[in-house]
Short mmCIF file of C-alpha atoms in Angstrom, two decimals:
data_model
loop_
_atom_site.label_atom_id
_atom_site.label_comp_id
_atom_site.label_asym_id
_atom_site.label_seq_id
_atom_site.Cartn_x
_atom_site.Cartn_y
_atom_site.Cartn_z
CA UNK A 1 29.81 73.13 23.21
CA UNK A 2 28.95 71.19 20.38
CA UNK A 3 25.96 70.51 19.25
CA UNK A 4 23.97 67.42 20.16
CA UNK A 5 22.50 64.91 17.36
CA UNK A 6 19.27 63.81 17.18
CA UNK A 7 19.95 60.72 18.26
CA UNK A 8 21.73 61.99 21.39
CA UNK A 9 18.44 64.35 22.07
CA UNK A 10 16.38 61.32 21.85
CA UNK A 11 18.18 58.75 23.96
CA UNK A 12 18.27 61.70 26.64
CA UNK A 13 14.76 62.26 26.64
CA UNK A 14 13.34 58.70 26.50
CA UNK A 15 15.92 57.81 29.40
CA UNK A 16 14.75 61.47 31.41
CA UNK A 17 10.93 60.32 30.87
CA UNK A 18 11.93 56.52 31.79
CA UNK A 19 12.88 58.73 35.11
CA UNK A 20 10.22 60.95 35.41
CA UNK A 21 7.30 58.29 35.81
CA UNK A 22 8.62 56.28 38.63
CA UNK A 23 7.28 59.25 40.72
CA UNK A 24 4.90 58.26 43.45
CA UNK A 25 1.22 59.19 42.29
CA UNK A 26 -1.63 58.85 44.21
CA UNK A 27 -3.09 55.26 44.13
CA UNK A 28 -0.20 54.80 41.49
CA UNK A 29 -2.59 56.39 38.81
CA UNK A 30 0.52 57.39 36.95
CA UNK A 31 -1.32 60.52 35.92
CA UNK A 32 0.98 62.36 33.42
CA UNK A 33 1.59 62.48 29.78
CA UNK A 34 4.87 63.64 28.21
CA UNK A 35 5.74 65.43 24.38
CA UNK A 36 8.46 66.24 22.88
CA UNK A 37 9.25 68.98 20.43
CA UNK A 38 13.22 69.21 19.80
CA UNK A 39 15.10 69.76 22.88
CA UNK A 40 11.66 70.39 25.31
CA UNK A 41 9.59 67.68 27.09
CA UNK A 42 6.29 69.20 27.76
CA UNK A 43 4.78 67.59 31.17
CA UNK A 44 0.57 67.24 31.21
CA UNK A 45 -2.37 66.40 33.41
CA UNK A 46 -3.75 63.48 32.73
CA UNK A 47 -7.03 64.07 32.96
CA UNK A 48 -8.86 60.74 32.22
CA UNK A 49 -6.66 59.33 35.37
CA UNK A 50 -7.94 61.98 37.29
CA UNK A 51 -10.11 60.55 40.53
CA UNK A 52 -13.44 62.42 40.54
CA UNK A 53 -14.61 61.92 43.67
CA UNK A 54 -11.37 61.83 45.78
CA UNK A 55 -9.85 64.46 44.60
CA UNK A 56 -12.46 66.94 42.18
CA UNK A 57 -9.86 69.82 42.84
CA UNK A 58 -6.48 67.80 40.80
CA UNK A 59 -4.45 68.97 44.17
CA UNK A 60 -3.11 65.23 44.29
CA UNK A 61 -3.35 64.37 40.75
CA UNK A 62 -1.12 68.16 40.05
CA UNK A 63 1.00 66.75 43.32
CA UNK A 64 2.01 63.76 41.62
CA UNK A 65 2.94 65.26 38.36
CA UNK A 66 4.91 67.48 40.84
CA UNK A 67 7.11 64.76 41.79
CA UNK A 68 7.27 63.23 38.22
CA UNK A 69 8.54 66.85 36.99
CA UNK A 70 11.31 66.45 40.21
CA UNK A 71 12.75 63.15 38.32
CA UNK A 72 13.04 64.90 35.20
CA UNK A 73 15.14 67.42 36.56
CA UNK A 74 17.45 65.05 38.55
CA UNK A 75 17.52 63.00 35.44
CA UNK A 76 18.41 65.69 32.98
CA UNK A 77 20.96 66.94 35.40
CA UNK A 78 22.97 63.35 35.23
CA UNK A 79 22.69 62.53 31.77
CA UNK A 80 24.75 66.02 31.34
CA UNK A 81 22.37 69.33 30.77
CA UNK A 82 20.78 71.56 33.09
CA UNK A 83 17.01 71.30 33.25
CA UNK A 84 15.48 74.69 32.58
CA UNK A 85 12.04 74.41 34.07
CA UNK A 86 8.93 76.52 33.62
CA UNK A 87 5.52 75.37 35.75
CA UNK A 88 2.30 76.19 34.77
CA UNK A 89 3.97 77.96 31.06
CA UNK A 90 0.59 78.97 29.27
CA UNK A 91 -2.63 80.27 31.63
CA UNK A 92 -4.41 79.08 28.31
CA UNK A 93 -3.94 75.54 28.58
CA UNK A 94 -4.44 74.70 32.43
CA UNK A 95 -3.30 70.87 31.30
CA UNK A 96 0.47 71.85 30.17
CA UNK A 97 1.86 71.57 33.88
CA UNK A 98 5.60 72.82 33.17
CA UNK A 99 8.24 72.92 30.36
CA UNK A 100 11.90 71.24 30.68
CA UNK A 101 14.20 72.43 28.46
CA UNK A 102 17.65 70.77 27.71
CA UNK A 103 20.06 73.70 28.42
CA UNK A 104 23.69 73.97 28.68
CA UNK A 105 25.44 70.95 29.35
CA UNK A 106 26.14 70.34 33.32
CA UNK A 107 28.03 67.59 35.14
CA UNK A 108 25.81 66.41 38.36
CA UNK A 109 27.53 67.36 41.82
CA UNK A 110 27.43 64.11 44.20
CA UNK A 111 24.10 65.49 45.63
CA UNK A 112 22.02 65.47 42.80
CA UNK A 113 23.37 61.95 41.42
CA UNK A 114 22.79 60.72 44.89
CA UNK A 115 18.86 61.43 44.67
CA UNK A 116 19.00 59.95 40.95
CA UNK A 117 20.31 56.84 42.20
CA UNK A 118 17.07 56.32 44.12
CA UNK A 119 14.38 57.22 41.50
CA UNK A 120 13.90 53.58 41.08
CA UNK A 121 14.87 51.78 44.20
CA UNK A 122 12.07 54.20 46.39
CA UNK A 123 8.94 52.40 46.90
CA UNK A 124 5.89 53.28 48.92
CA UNK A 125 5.16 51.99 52.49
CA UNK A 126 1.88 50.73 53.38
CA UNK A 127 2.12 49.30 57.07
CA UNK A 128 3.87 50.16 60.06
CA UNK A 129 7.71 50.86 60.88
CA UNK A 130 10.78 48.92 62.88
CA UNK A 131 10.93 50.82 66.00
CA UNK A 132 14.33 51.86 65.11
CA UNK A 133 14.44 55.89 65.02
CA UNK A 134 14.79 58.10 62.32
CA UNK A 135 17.55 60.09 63.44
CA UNK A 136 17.22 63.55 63.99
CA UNK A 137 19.83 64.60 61.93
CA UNK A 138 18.42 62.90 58.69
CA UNK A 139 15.02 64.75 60.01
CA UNK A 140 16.92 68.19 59.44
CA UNK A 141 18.05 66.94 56.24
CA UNK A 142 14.88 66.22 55.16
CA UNK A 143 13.44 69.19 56.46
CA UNK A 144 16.20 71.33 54.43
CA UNK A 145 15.46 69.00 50.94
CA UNK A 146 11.28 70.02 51.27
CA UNK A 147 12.84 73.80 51.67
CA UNK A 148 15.05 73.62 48.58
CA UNK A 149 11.66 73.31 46.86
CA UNK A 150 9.66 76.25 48.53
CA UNK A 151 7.71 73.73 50.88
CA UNK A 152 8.16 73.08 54.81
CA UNK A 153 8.40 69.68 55.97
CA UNK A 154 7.60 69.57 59.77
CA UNK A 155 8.45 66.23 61.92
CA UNK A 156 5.34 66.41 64.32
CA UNK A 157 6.91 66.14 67.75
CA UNK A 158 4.36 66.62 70.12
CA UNK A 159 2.21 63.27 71.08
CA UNK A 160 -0.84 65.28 71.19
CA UNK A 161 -0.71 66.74 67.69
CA UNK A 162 0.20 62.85 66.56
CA UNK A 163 -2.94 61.65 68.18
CA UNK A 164 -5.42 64.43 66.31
CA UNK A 165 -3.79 63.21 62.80
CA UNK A 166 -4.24 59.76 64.11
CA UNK A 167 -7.58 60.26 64.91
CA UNK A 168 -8.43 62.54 61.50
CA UNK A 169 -7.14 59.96 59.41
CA UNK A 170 -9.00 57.19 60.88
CA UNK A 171 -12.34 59.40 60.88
CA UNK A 172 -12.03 60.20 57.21
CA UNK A 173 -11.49 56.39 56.61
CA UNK A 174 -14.35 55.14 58.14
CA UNK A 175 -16.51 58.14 56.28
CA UNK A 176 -15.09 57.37 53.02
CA UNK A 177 -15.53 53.76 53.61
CA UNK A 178 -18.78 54.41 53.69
CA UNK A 179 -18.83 55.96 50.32
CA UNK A 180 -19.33 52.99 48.46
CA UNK A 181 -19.16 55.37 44.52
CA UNK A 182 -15.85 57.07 46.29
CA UNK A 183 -15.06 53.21 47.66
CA UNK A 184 -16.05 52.05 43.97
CA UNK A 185 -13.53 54.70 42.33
CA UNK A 186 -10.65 53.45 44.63
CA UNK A 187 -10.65 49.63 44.34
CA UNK A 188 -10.62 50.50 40.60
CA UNK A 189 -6.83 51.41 41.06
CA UNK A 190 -6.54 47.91 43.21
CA UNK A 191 -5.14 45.29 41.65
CA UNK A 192 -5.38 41.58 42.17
CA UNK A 193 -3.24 39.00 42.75
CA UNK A 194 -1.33 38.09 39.33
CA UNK A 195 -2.36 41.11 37.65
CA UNK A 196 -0.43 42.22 34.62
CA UNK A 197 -1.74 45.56 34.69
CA UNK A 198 1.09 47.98 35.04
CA UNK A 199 -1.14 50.95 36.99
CA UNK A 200 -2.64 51.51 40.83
CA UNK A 201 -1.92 49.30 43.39
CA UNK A 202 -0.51 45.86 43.47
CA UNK A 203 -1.61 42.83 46.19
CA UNK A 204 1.33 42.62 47.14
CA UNK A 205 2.38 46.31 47.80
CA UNK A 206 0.57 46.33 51.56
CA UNK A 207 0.08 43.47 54.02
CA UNK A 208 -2.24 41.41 54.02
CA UNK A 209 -2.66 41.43 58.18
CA UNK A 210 -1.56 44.98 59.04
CA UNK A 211 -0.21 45.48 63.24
CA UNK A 212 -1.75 48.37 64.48
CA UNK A 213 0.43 51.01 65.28
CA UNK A 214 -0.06 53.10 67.90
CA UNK A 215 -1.52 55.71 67.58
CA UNK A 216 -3.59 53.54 64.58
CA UNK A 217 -3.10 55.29 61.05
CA UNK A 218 -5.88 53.78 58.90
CA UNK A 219 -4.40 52.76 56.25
CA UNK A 220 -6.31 52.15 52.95
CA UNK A 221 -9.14 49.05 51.98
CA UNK A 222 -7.85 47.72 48.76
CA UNK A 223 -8.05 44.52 49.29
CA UNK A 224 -12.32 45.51 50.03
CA UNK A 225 -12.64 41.68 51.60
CA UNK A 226 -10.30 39.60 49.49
CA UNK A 227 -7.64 38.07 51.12
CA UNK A 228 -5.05 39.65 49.16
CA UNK A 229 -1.83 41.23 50.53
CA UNK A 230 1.36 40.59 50.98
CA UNK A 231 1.52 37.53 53.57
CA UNK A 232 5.26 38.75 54.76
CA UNK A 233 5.73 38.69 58.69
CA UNK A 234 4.65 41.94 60.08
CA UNK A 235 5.96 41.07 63.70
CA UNK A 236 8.52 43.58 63.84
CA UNK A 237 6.55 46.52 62.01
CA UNK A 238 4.96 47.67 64.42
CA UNK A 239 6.02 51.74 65.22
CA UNK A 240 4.03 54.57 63.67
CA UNK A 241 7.54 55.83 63.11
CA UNK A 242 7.81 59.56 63.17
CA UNK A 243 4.92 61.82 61.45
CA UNK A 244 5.73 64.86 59.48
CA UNK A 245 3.49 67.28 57.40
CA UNK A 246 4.21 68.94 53.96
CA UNK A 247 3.28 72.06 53.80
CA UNK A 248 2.85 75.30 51.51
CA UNK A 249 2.29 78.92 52.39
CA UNK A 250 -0.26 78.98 49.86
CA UNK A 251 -2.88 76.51 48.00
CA UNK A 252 -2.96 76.85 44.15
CA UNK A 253 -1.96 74.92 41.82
CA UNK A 254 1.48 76.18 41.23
CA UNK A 255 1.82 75.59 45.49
CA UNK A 256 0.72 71.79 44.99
CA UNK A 257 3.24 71.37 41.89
CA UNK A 258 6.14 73.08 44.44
CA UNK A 259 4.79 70.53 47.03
CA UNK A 260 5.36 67.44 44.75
CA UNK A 261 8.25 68.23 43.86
CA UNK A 262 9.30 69.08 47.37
CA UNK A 263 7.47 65.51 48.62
CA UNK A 264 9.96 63.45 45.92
CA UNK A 265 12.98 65.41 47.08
CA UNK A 266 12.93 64.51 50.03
CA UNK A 267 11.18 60.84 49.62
CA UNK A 268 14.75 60.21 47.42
CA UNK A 269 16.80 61.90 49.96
CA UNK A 270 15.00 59.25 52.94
CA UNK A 271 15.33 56.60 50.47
CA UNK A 272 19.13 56.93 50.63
CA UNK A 273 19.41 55.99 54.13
CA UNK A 274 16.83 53.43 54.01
CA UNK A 275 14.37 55.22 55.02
CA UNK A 276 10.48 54.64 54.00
CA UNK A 277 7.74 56.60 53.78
CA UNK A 278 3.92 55.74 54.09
CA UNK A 279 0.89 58.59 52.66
CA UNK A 280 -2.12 59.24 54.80
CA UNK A 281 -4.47 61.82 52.54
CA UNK A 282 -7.71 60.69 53.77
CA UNK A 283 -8.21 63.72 56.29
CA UNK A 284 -6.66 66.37 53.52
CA UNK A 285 -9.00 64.43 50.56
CA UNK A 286 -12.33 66.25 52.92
CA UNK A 287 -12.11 70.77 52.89
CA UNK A 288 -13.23 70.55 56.38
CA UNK A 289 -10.52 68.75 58.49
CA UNK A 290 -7.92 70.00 56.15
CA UNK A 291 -8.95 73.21 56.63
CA UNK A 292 -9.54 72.45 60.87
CA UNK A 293 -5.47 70.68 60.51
CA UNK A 294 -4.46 74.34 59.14
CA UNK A 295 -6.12 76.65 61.69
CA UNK A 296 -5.27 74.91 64.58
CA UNK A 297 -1.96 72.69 64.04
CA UNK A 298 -0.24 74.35 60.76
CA UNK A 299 0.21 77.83 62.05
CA UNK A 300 -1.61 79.16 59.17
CA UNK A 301 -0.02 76.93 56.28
CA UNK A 302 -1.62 74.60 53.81
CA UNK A 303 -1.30 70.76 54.15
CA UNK A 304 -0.42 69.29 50.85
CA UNK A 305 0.64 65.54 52.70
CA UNK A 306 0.55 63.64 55.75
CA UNK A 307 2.88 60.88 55.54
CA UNK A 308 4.66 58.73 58.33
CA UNK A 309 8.66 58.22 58.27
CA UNK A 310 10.64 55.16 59.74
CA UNK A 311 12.92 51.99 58.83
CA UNK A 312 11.35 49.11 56.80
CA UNK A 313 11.97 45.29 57.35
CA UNK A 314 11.93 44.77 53.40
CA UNK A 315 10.67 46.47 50.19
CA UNK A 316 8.47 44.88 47.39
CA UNK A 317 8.90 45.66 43.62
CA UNK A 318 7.62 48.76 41.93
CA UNK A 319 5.16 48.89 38.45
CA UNK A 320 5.08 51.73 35.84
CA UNK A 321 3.34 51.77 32.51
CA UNK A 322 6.10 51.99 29.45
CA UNK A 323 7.81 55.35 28.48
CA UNK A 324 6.02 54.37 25.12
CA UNK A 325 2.62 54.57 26.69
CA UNK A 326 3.25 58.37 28.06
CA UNK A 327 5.39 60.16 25.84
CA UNK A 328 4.67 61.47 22.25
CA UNK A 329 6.59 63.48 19.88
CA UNK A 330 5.67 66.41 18.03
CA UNK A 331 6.09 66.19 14.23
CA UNK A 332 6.35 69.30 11.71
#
């Protein structure tokens, strides 16, 4: 093989990082940094984007880098190299979250170029669902793309078990709504209309006038009494869709990279056949009733997301800060 040029090293790994932070993040805090030193791109916590009060632990924030460190993979893979990742490198410096090292070079089987191709084109849903099915075929497939990552997706088919994350999720709402510092710490990540901010959440990425599904997933205040939102008609959004839970046999923080990872796997493989995905982490932001949704619906396992699954009438535009903003390189 010959040997690549600098040049070639650093187109790669400006276009792999370009990849990497169209991740979903939680409240689209975009909460990774990236280095470079020769042929490695070093992935880190970003601490200062870390939320303090909704999530003091870093599960989400360490969740999200997980799926940013699943784009670099897929990315590195299609622009011709294998991807030799190490998570969680150097015990001594808890912010270095994994390693990627440009290896051999590799051509991408149809697979892998196939979840590439929707890095960019996935968005996150934040309203209710056609009430057009998600196949249970693509389920399986999805279930099979979470366990290529060491995680267990699980499509929650009894109505029962729907109704006690319906409920949870709407509890933990209405607590945290009552919060007003954790209330405070979320609207910061809310943007409004016209914003040119290119972080957290824009007006017009949830409805203004959300249906109710039923059963009623709360979804999140960041509007917080404005009338922002996106004004598009809602009328046929009105399914829940079909509910699944991520899961990990364990809970540290190598488990909650595995599960972000696993979580943009198979958000890229849905994504391919049009399918959407909305996040519900209210219930798994409070120890209790995450720890009550693992004893007595999880067999034992660790919830890492709650998200809802279905078909979409339409898809509004993404926002990421600049590769230039994220990424550093090392100098001699």
């Amino acid at each position: 093989m010959s040997a690549r040029t600098s040049e070639e090293i650093a187109s790669t790994i400006h276009t792999a990082v370009q990849a990497a932070v169209w991740a979903p993040s939680v409240h689209n805090t975009q909460p990774w940094s990236f280095a470079v030193d020769g042929e490695e791109i070093s992935l880190r916590a970003d601490s200062d984007r870390k939320l303090r009060l909704g999530d003091p632990a870093g599960r989400e924030l360490l969740i999200s880098c997980g799926a940013a460190l699943m784009n670099l993979r897929l990315a590195l893979r299609v622009l011709g190299c294998e991807a030799r990742a190490r998570v969680l490198p150097d015990p001594d410096r808890p912010a270095l979250l994994a390693t990627v090292r440009m290896g051999e070079a590799a051509v991408a089987d149809e697979h892998t170029r196939l979840l590439h191709g929707e890095i960019e084109r996935r968005r996150t849903h934040r309203a209710g669902f056609t009430e057009l099915p998600v196949p249970d075929r693509l389920l399986g497939a999805l279930v099979s793309q979470a366990a290529a990552e060491g995680a267990r997706l699980t499509p929650v088919r009894s109505e029962a078990a729907v109704r006690v994350l319906a409920a949870l999720t709407c509890a933990a709402q209405d607590v945290q709504s009552q919060n007003r510092l954790f209330t405070l710490e979320m609207i910061s990540w809310a943007q409004p209309p016209g914003s040119s901010r290119k972080e957290g959440v824009p007006a017009e990425g949830y409805p203004r006038e959300p249906r109710r599904t039923r059963p009623h997933f709360a979804q999140r205040d960041y509007a917080h009494g404005h009338p922002w939102g996106d004004d598009s008609d809602q009328f046929f959004s009105a399914s829940t869709g079909t509910v699944a839970v991520l899961t990990t046999p364990g809970d540290s923080r190598e488990d909650w990279i595995a599960a972000g990872q696993a979580l943009q796997r198979v958000l890229l493989y849905a994504s391919a056949y049009d399918v959407g995905a909305a996040f519900h982490t209210q219930a798994l932001e409070m120890p209790h009733l995450r720890e009550f949704l693992r004893q007595e619906l999880l067999s034992g396992e660790h919830p890492q997301m709650i998200m809802r699954l279905g078909y979409t009438s339409g898809a509004g535009g993404g926002i990421r800060r600049p590769v230039a903003e994220v990424l550093r390189e090392r100098r001699p």
